[in-house]
Amino acid sequence: MKVNFTPVNTVQSYGINNIEILDSNIIYTPTPFKNYKIENQKECIVLNKTDTNTKQIISPELQKQFLNANITNSIVIKKSTTAPIKINAMFNEQNNSLVDILNIELQNNVKAQIIITYKGLPAYHNGLIKINMGKNSVLDIIVYSNFLGNNYLTIQDTKQQNAKINYCIIDFAQQNTIQNLYSTSLGENTKTQLDTMYFGKENAVVDLNYNVELTKPKNIACLNTIGALSENARKHYKGLINFIKGAKKSEGSENEYCIMLSKTAKSKSLPMLLCGEEDVTGSHSASAGKVDESALFYIMNRGINKTEATKILVGAQFNSITKNIFNEDIKNEILENIDRSINFEN
Amino acid sequence: MAKTKVAQINDSLYDFKNKDEYAFKIEKGLNEDIVKEISKQKNEPSWMLEIRLKALQIYNKLSLPVWGPDLSELDMNNIATYVKPNTDIKSNWKDVPQNIKQTFEKLGIPQAEHKYLAGVGAQYDSEIVYHSIKEDLQKLGVIYTDIDSAIKQYPNLVKQYFSKCVPLSDHKFVALHYAVFSGGSFVYVPKGVKLEKPLQSYFRLNSPDSGQFEHTLIIVEDDASLHFIEGCSAPKYSKINLHAGCVELFVKDNAYLRYSTIENWSKNMLNLNTKKAIIEKNAQVDWVSGSFGSKISMLYPLSVLKGDNSRTEYTGISFAGQGQNLDTGFKVIHIGKNTSSVVNARSISKSGGIATYRSLVSVLPTATNAKSSVSCDGLMLDDISRSDTIPLNNIENNDVVFSHEAKVGKISESAIFYLMSRGLSEDDARALIVRGFANPISKELPMEYAVEMNRLINLELKGGIG
């Protein structure tokens, strides 16, 4: 299965676009999934009616799968939430394949927090999250995946005037992590903040394809991606900030950092800026490399072994994202995951 | 806030036409007979004809790139691939026919040769018409001649290197190049010889409905050094012209090569050029590139850092004005240990011009302790232009320090405000900022060429209120 084609064509031999996933393990007709819960339903209205149309898809095969989704929900938030709405999918032996569609609508002037988690035993997940943001609405949303298996995630949002959305996408799925985000603005003065964190292990493929369109005046986009790769993991980062003509006074920035914990890990990045509007500020940066050796040496000089010193330094890098996470349990789980994932003694 | 008017590049220095006179012009199109006829006209050895025919086969099999600017305007049936001028190669300007000599005099080539060059090659349409090198360099064993002469005089040397850096199948327009190539320079700098003054080849395309396909082959042996300057221009015609040159650079252990290009093709030119350097142990190649002309450019010089401790730097600027789509950038492949690359690219777009920076940094598993730093900035001077950045970074080992950064936008209002608070008028402040933006590139050129570049850009920052 080929996945995640960017809107910008690239030289085919570079191998970053439309990449082949050999062990995609698509399950076209998943069995009923019973370990899916929405907590704090009093904060919203839950409907069993969804829209699956997306402007940008991971692949036609995965898109087709949404026709047989085993979980479909729409959440309408009419007033600001007093506690986060929590959506938990827990994988176990009976519930090990999930194709879920979640539509989220924030009405005008609403502030909300949503935490979505996919956790548990080895599983397969293909999810679609569609978000419509009303005027002056603000959404903090965490999507946290931590299970052994293929994790395909498609997110699409639209934002009306003054709407702000803060994404925190954390993926510790231990096989293939394929993400696709398309974000656009329908009004002025919107903001899209996307913080992504991943940890690729063994032979995992991490393929991130983000496309944020700045279409109206004073749209802001800020994309931060930090991840680590160990063993033979490989990562493809494709980030596009697209300034459409008319997006005057808009700002877009994109930062991507990949920590390479092994000699055989591979990192590809394609941070793109397309600019059809003069009166904007756009920037991007990308960097990759191993953990800073001088810092490692300094910490090890204090009697800490290499594994522990590396954990400290990777945790410190991830901290630029974890510090903004509003849920302490997830913060702690991330640290525990880093702890488990780094071991130079084996 | 008012905007500064920035003039189109002043083409008057370059946009003059001679009568389309030639000794031989091949029929338009591309087929086996045409390729054979070019080879026959050049009285080439059979091995070169074999290369040409093989390249033609590859060309016919390869498709157009699916990325980059739209090349649908290119119709090879409307392009004459070989135009032999009315003269043979000369080594004295006095012997060059008057109209051709005047062309190069207008471009300042003989004057430059006299003042600060160690040797000059001048190509008019498909053939080199003038070539010279200082006598003392010849005594040191330096070879600087046209590629046709080199094929005949130094066949073993040419065979050893020709098409070994840029293979025939690299891409469609490389295959085209090898099928119909004509003209270009051959440079051989022997071990330990360091040229203090640059060599320059200038390529002028005068004939309408034609293409130029010069091949430049440079070998810099161990411990040697060279600065090579390439210039190119053409008058503007109503129909498409094509430039598909190829540059192959071999830079051996501890050697140094600086390759500078000031390109000002006319606005009807499709510039689909290919440049590549293979850099051995402790060697360095610096590219300095100014792209100002052409309707469409697709140009991405490539440095292959093959040897341990090899280095490369790229400093480039492109200026995309009305009707221009300049898709340029740089590629580097790190193979050896302790290799380093530094990229500093700038682009200016105005009046609807499209400037795209497209690049590749590839650090292979063998390239331990590699360092790569890339910086690319785009400046937009109005709201009808485009500035895109599409950089690919491929890191295949973890013992690497890699960073890439890019910025795009208009002239900073706060910078203008700051300068105005120091007593400059708004227009002078804008002029200063734009000149400063281009300065990292112009300062890398020899003074005379920096002056030419500034003249070429001809930023009339005289304060017109737009």
PDB file of N, CA and C in Angstrom, chain B residues 31-98:
ATOM      1  N   ASN B  31      16.318  13.061 -34.178  1.00  0.00           N
ATOM      2  CA  ASN B  31      16.224  11.647 -34.566  1.00  0.00           C
ATOM      3  C   ASN B  31      17.633  11.116 -34.823  1.00  0.00           C
ATOM      4  N   GLU B  32      17.705   9.860 -35.186  1.00  0.00           N
ATOM      5  CA  GLU B  32      19.010   9.219 -35.344  1.00  0.00           C
ATOM      6  C   GLU B  32      19.832   9.869 -36.473  1.00  0.00           C
ATOM      7  N   ASP B  33      19.160  10.241 -37.556  1.00  0.00           N
ATOM      8  CA  ASP B  33      19.872  10.861 -38.683  1.00  0.00           C
ATOM      9  C   ASP B  33      20.500  12.184 -38.257  1.00  0.00           C
ATOM     10  N   ILE B  34      19.749  12.935 -37.472  1.00  0.00           N
ATOM     11  CA  ILE B  34      20.264  14.228 -37.010  1.00  0.00           C
ATOM     12  C   ILE B  34      21.495  14.015 -36.127  1.00  0.00           C
ATOM     13  N   VAL B  35      21.394  13.056 -35.234  1.00  0.00           N
ATOM     14  CA  VAL B  35      22.525  12.770 -34.340  1.00  0.00           C
ATOM     15  C   VAL B  35      23.746  12.328 -35.156  1.00  0.00           C
ATOM     16  N   LYS B  36      23.526  11.468 -36.130  1.00  0.00           N
ATOM     17  CA  LYS B  36      24.640  11.009 -36.976  1.00  0.00           C
ATOM     18  C   LYS B  36      25.248  12.179 -37.766  1.00  0.00           C
ATOM     19  N   GLU B  37      24.384  13.070 -38.224  1.00  0.00           N
ATOM     20  CA  GLU B  37      24.870  14.210 -39.010  1.00  0.00           C
ATOM     21  C   GLU B  37      25.729  15.150 -38.151  1.00  0.00           C
ATOM     22  N   ILE B  38      25.298  15.363 -36.905  1.00  0.00           N
ATOM     23  CA  ILE B  38      26.113  16.207 -36.010  1.00  0.00           C
ATOM     24  C   ILE B  38      27.494  15.582 -35.835  1.00  0.00           C
ATOM     25  N   SER B  39      27.507  14.284 -35.600  1.00  0.00           N
ATOM     26  CA  SER B  39      28.776  13.586 -35.397  1.00  0.00           C
ATOM     27  C   SER B  39      29.651  13.679 -36.657  1.00  0.00           C
ATOM     28  N   LYS B  40      28.999  13.563 -37.803  1.00  0.00           N
ATOM     29  CA  LYS B  40      29.729  13.632 -39.071  1.00  0.00           C
ATOM     30  C   LYS B  40      30.323  15.037 -39.272  1.00  0.00           C
ATOM     31  N   GLN B  41      29.502  16.034 -38.996  1.00  0.00           N
ATOM     32  CA  GLN B  41      29.975  17.411 -39.133  1.00  0.00           C
ATOM     33  C   GLN B  41      31.218  17.662 -38.285  1.00  0.00           C
ATOM     34  N   LYS B  42      31.258  16.985 -37.140  1.00  0.00           N
ATOM     35  CA  LYS B  42      32.361  17.205 -36.209  1.00  0.00           C
ATOM     36  C   LYS B  42      33.515  16.240 -36.457  1.00  0.00           C
ATOM     37  N   ASN B  43      33.315  15.332 -37.421  1.00  0.00           N
ATOM     38  CA  ASN B  43      34.363  14.368 -37.759  1.00  0.00           C
ATOM     39  C   ASN B  43      34.866  13.630 -36.515  1.00  0.00           C
ATOM     40  N   GLU B  44      33.897  13.116 -35.752  1.00  0.00           N
ATOM     41  CA  GLU B  44      34.218  12.504 -34.464  1.00  0.00           C
ATOM     42  C   GLU B  44      34.672  11.055 -34.603  1.00  0.00           C
ATOM     43  N   PRO B  45      35.380  10.549 -33.588  1.00  0.00           N
ATOM     44  CA  PRO B  45      35.669   9.119 -33.572  1.00  0.00           C
ATOM     45  C   PRO B  45      34.382   8.315 -33.349  1.00  0.00           C
ATOM     46  N   SER B  46      34.426   7.047 -33.732  1.00  0.00           N
ATOM     47  CA  SER B  46      33.198   6.242 -33.685  1.00  0.00           C
ATOM     48  C   SER B  46      32.687   6.042 -32.257  1.00  0.00           C
ATOM     49  N   TRP B  47      33.605   5.992 -31.269  1.00  0.00           N
ATOM     50  CA  TRP B  47      33.143   5.768 -29.886  1.00  0.00           C
ATOM     51  C   TRP B  47      32.243   6.893 -29.403  1.00  0.00           C
ATOM     52  N   MET B  48      32.490   8.093 -29.913  1.00  0.00           N
ATOM     53  CA  MET B  48      31.634   9.203 -29.490  1.00  0.00           C
ATOM     54  C   MET B  48      30.252   9.108 -30.143  1.00  0.00           C
ATOM     55  N   LEU B  49      30.231   8.673 -31.395  1.00  0.00           N
ATOM     56  CA  LEU B  49      28.933   8.484 -32.049  1.00  0.00           C
ATOM     57  C   LEU B  49      28.121   7.413 -31.323  1.00  0.00           C
ATOM     58  N   GLU B  50      28.805   6.368 -30.877  1.00  0.00           N
ATOM     59  CA  GLU B  50      28.095   5.313 -30.121  1.00  0.00           C
ATOM     60  C   GLU B  50      27.447   5.884 -28.859  1.00  0.00           C
ATOM     61  N   ILE B  51      28.194   6.740 -28.161  1.00  0.00           N
ATOM     62  CA  ILE B  51      27.630   7.385 -26.957  1.00  0.00           C
ATOM     63  C   ILE B  51      26.400   8.201 -27.335  1.00  0.00           C
ATOM     64  N   ARG B  52      26.514   8.959 -28.412  1.00  0.00           N
ATOM     65  CA  ARG B  52      25.390   9.807 -28.832  1.00  0.00           C
ATOM     66  C   ARG B  52      24.135   8.965 -29.131  1.00  0.00           C
ATOM     67  N   LEU B  53      24.340   7.875 -29.863  1.00  0.00           N
ATOM     68  CA  LEU B  53      23.182   7.062 -30.258  1.00  0.00           C
ATOM     69  C   LEU B  53      22.551   6.357 -29.050  1.00  0.00           C
ATOM     70  N   LYS B  54      23.416   5.918 -28.142  1.00  0.00           N
ATOM     71  CA  LYS B  54      22.898   5.299 -26.919  1.00  0.00           C
ATOM     72  C   LYS B  54      22.086   6.329 -26.107  1.00  0.00           C
ATOM     73  N   ALA B  55      22.617   7.555 -26.038  1.00  0.00           N
ATOM     74  CA  ALA B  55      21.923   8.620 -25.306  1.00  0.00           C
ATOM     75  C   ALA B  55      20.560   8.914 -25.932  1.00  0.00           C
ATOM     76  N   LEU B  56      20.507   8.892 -27.262  1.00  0.00           N
ATOM     77  CA  LEU B  56      19.234   9.145 -27.953  1.00  0.00           C
ATOM     78  C   LEU B  56      18.196   8.093 -27.574  1.00  0.00           C
ATOM     79  N   GLN B  57      18.658   6.852 -27.509  1.00  0.00           N
ATOM     80  CA  GLN B  57      17.733   5.774 -27.107  1.00  0.00           C
ATOM     81  C   GLN B  57      17.190   6.027 -25.703  1.00  0.00           C
ATOM     82  N   ILE B  58      18.095   6.420 -24.803  1.00  0.00           N
ATOM     83  CA  ILE B  58      17.674   6.698 -23.413  1.00  0.00           C
ATOM     84  C   ILE B  58      16.700   7.869 -23.391  1.00  0.00           C
ATOM     85  N   TYR B  59      17.022   8.912 -24.159  1.00  0.00           N
ATOM     86  CA  TYR B  59      16.146  10.089 -24.218  1.00  0.00           C
ATOM     87  C   TYR B  59      14.728   9.682 -24.633  1.00  0.00           C
ATOM     88  N   ASN B  60      14.648   8.833 -25.636  1.00  0.00           N
ATOM     89  CA  ASN B  60      13.323   8.433 -26.132  1.00  0.00           C
ATOM     90  C   ASN B  60      12.552   7.605 -25.108  1.00  0.00           C
ATOM     91  N   LYS B  61      13.285   6.906 -24.231  1.00  0.00           N
ATOM     92  CA  LYS B  61      12.605   6.072 -23.228  1.00  0.00           C
ATOM     93  C   LYS B  61      12.158   6.877 -22.003  1.00  0.00           C
ATOM     94  N   LEU B  62      12.928   7.901 -21.642  1.00  0.00           N
ATOM     95  CA  LEU B  62      12.631   8.628 -20.401  1.00  0.00           C
ATOM     96  C   LEU B  62      11.480   9.613 -20.603  1.00  0.00           C
ATOM     97  N   SER B  63      10.708   9.806 -19.534  1.00  0.00           N
ATOM     98  CA  SER B  63       9.629  10.787 -19.624  1.00  0.00           C
ATOM     99  C   SER B  63      10.059  12.100 -18.994  1.00  0.00           C
ATOM    100  N   LEU B  64       9.264  13.113 -19.236  1.00  0.00           N
ATOM    101  CA  LEU B  64       9.520  14.423 -18.638  1.00  0.00           C
ATOM    102  C   LEU B  64       9.355  14.326 -17.129  1.00  0.00           C
ATOM    103  N   PRO B  65      10.058  15.137 -16.370  1.00  0.00           N
ATOM    104  CA  PRO B  65       9.870  15.090 -14.916  1.00  0.00           C
ATOM    105  C   PRO B  65       8.438  15.451 -14.526  1.00  0.00           C
ATOM    106  N   VAL B  66       7.924  14.785 -13.494  1.00  0.00           N
ATOM    107  CA  VAL B  66       6.551  15.063 -13.051  1.00  0.00           C
ATOM    108  C   VAL B  66       6.531  16.175 -12.005  1.00  0.00           C
ATOM    109  N   TRP B  67       7.703  16.660 -11.646  1.00  0.00           N
ATOM    110  CA  TRP B  67       7.799  17.728 -10.652  1.00  0.00           C
ATOM    111  C   TRP B  67       8.394  18.958 -11.338  1.00  0.00           C
ATOM    112  N   GLY B  68       8.329  20.086 -10.666  1.00  0.00           N
ATOM    113  CA  GLY B  68       8.972  21.290 -11.194  1.00  0.00           C
ATOM    114  C   GLY B  68       8.114  22.021 -12.191  1.00  0.00           C
ATOM    115  N   PRO B  69       8.715  23.020 -12.870  1.00  0.00           N
ATOM    116  CA  PRO B  69       7.942  23.864 -13.789  1.00  0.00           C
ATOM    117  C   PRO B  69       7.377  23.069 -14.969  1.00  0.00           C
ATOM    118  N   ASP B  70       6.351  23.633 -15.566  1.00  0.00           N
ATOM    119  CA  ASP B  70       5.703  23.019 -16.724  1.00  0.00           C
ATOM    120  C   ASP B  70       6.595  23.196 -17.963  1.00  0.00           C
ATOM    121  N   LEU B  71       6.977  22.080 -18.573  1.00  0.00           N
ATOM    122  CA  LEU B  71       7.866  22.137 -19.743  1.00  0.00           C
ATOM    123  C   LEU B  71       7.117  21.829 -21.047  1.00  0.00           C
ATOM    124  N   SER B  72       5.793  21.955 -21.001  1.00  0.00           N
ATOM    125  CA  SER B  72       5.016  21.543 -22.172  1.00  0.00           C
ATOM    126  C   SER B  72       5.285  22.430 -23.391  1.00  0.00           C
ATOM    127  N   GLU B  73       5.848  23.614 -23.163  1.00  0.00           N
ATOM    128  CA  GLU B  73       6.161  24.511 -24.296  1.00  0.00           C
ATOM    129  C   GLU B  73       7.292  23.972 -25.154  1.00  0.00           C
ATOM    130  N   LEU B  74       8.075  23.090 -24.575  1.00  0.00           N
ATOM    131  CA  LEU B  74       9.244  22.592 -25.304  1.00  0.00           C
ATOM    132  C   LEU B  74       8.806  21.575 -26.361  1.00  0.00           C
ATOM    133  N   ASP B  75       9.111  21.892 -27.601  1.00  0.00           N
ATOM    134  CA  ASP B  75       8.830  20.967 -28.696  1.00  0.00           C
ATOM    135  C   ASP B  75      10.125  20.778 -29.475  1.00  0.00           C
ATOM    136  N   MET B  76      10.724  19.629 -29.330  1.00  0.00           N
ATOM    137  CA  MET B  76      12.020  19.399 -29.980  1.00  0.00           C
ATOM    138  C   MET B  76      11.912  19.487 -31.499  1.00  0.00           C
ATOM    139  N   ASN B  77      10.696  19.346 -32.035  1.00  0.00           N
ATOM    140  CA  ASN B  77      10.522  19.466 -33.485  1.00  0.00           C
ATOM    141  C   ASN B  77      10.742  20.899 -33.970  1.00  0.00           C
ATOM    142  N   ASN B  78      10.769  21.843 -33.006  1.00  0.00           N
ATOM    143  CA  ASN B  78      10.991  23.242 -33.372  1.00  0.00           C
ATOM    144  C   ASN B  78      12.383  23.724 -32.988  1.00  0.00           C
ATOM    145  N   ILE B  79      13.245  22.812 -32.603  1.00  0.00           N
ATOM    146  CA  ILE B  79      14.586  23.213 -32.145  1.00  0.00           C
ATOM    147  C   ILE B  79      15.638  22.623 -33.085  1.00  0.00           C
ATOM    148  N   ALA B  80      16.522  23.500 -33.554  1.00  0.00           N
ATOM    149  CA  ALA B  80      17.695  23.023 -34.301  1.00  0.00           C
ATOM    150  C   ALA B  80      18.810  22.802 -33.279  1.00  0.00           C
ATOM    151  N   THR B  81      19.323  21.585 -33.227  1.00  0.00           N
ATOM    152  CA  THR B  81      20.246  21.247 -32.143  1.00  0.00           C
ATOM    153  C   THR B  81      21.711  21.556 -32.484  1.00  0.00           C
ATOM    154  N   TYR B  82      21.986  21.926 -33.720  1.00  0.00           N
ATOM    155  CA  TYR B  82      23.379  22.217 -34.072  1.00  0.00           C
ATOM    156  C   TYR B  82      23.448  23.346 -35.088  1.00  0.00           C
ATOM    157  N   VAL B  83      24.154  24.407 -34.718  1.00  0.00           N
ATOM    158  CA  VAL B  83      24.343  25.550 -35.608  1.00  0.00           C
ATOM    159  C   VAL B  83      25.840  25.861 -35.628  1.00  0.00           C
ATOM    160  N   LYS B  84      26.477  25.587 -36.761  1.00  0.00           N
ATOM    161  CA  LYS B  84      27.924  25.810 -36.856  1.00  0.00           C
ATOM    162  C   LYS B  84      28.168  27.228 -37.344  1.00  0.00           C
ATOM    163  N   PRO B  85      28.876  28.032 -36.562  1.00  0.00           N
ATOM    164  CA  PRO B  85      29.095  29.426 -36.988  1.00  0.00           C
ATOM    165  C   PRO B  85      30.030  29.506 -38.197  1.00  0.00           C
ATOM    166  N   ASN B  86      30.111  30.704 -38.729  1.00  0.00           N
ATOM    167  CA  ASN B  86      30.873  30.944 -39.952  1.00  0.00           C
ATOM    168  C   ASN B  86      32.374  31.053 -39.723  1.00  0.00           C
ATOM    169  N   THR B  87      32.885  30.328 -38.803  1.00  0.00           N
ATOM    170  CA  THR B  87      34.324  30.402 -38.546  1.00  0.00           C
ATOM    171  C   THR B  87      34.795  29.150 -37.823  1.00  0.00           C
ATOM    172  N   ASP B  88      36.069  28.856 -37.949  1.00  0.00           N
ATOM    173  CA  ASP B  88      36.663  27.808 -37.120  1.00  0.00           C
ATOM    174  C   ASP B  88      37.152  28.443 -35.824  1.00  0.00           C
ATOM    175  N   ILE B  89      37.677  27.608 -34.955  1.00  0.00           N
ATOM    176  CA  ILE B  89      38.192  28.132 -33.693  1.00  0.00           C
ATOM    177  C   ILE B  89      39.466  28.944 -33.953  1.00  0.00           C
ATOM    178  N   LYS B  90      39.587  30.091 -33.295  1.00  0.00           N
ATOM    179  CA  LYS B  90      40.756  30.958 -33.453  1.00  0.00           C
ATOM    180  C   LYS B  90      41.426  31.149 -32.084  1.00  0.00           C
ATOM    181  N   SER B  91      42.694  31.503 -32.160  1.00  0.00           N
ATOM    182  CA  SER B  91      43.389  31.774 -30.900  1.00  0.00           C
ATOM    183  C   SER B  91      43.794  33.244 -30.801  1.00  0.00           C
ATOM    184  N   ASN B  92      43.345  34.033 -31.773  1.00  0.00           N
ATOM    185  CA  ASN B  92      43.605  35.470 -31.741  1.00  0.00           C
ATOM    186  C   ASN B  92      42.306  36.185 -32.109  1.00  0.00           C
ATOM    187  N   TRP B  93      41.913  37.136 -31.276  1.00  0.00           N
ATOM    188  CA  TRP B  93      40.644  37.827 -31.532  1.00  0.00           C
ATOM    189  C   TRP B  93      40.624  38.474 -32.921  1.00  0.00           C
ATOM    190  N   LYS B  94      41.801  38.871 -33.424  1.00  0.00           N
ATOM    191  CA  LYS B  94      41.856  39.547 -34.737  1.00  0.00           C
ATOM    192  C   LYS B  94      41.342  38.632 -35.852  1.00  0.00           C
ATOM    193  N   ASP B  95      41.479  37.325 -35.627  1.00  0.00           N
ATOM    194  CA  ASP B  95      41.081  36.383 -36.682  1.00  0.00           C
ATOM    195  C   ASP B  95      39.604  35.996 -36.616  1.00  0.00           C
ATOM    196  N   VAL B  96      38.948  36.395 -35.560  1.00  0.00           N
ATOM    197  CA  VAL B  96      37.522  36.052 -35.393  1.00  0.00           C
ATOM    198  C   VAL B  96      36.698  36.989 -36.279  1.00  0.00           C
ATOM    199  N   PRO B  97      35.714  36.473 -37.020  1.00  0.00           N
ATOM    200  CA  PRO B  97      34.901  37.349 -37.874  1.00  0.00           C
ATOM    201  C   PRO B  97      34.352  38.550 -37.093  1.00  0.00           C
ATOM    202  N   GLN B  98      34.254  39.665 -37.826  1.00  0.00           N
ATOM    203  CA  GLN B  98      33.940  40.933 -37.185  1.00  0.00           C
ATOM    204  C   GLN B  98      32.651  40.907 -36.353  1.00  0.00           C
TER     205      GLN B  98
END
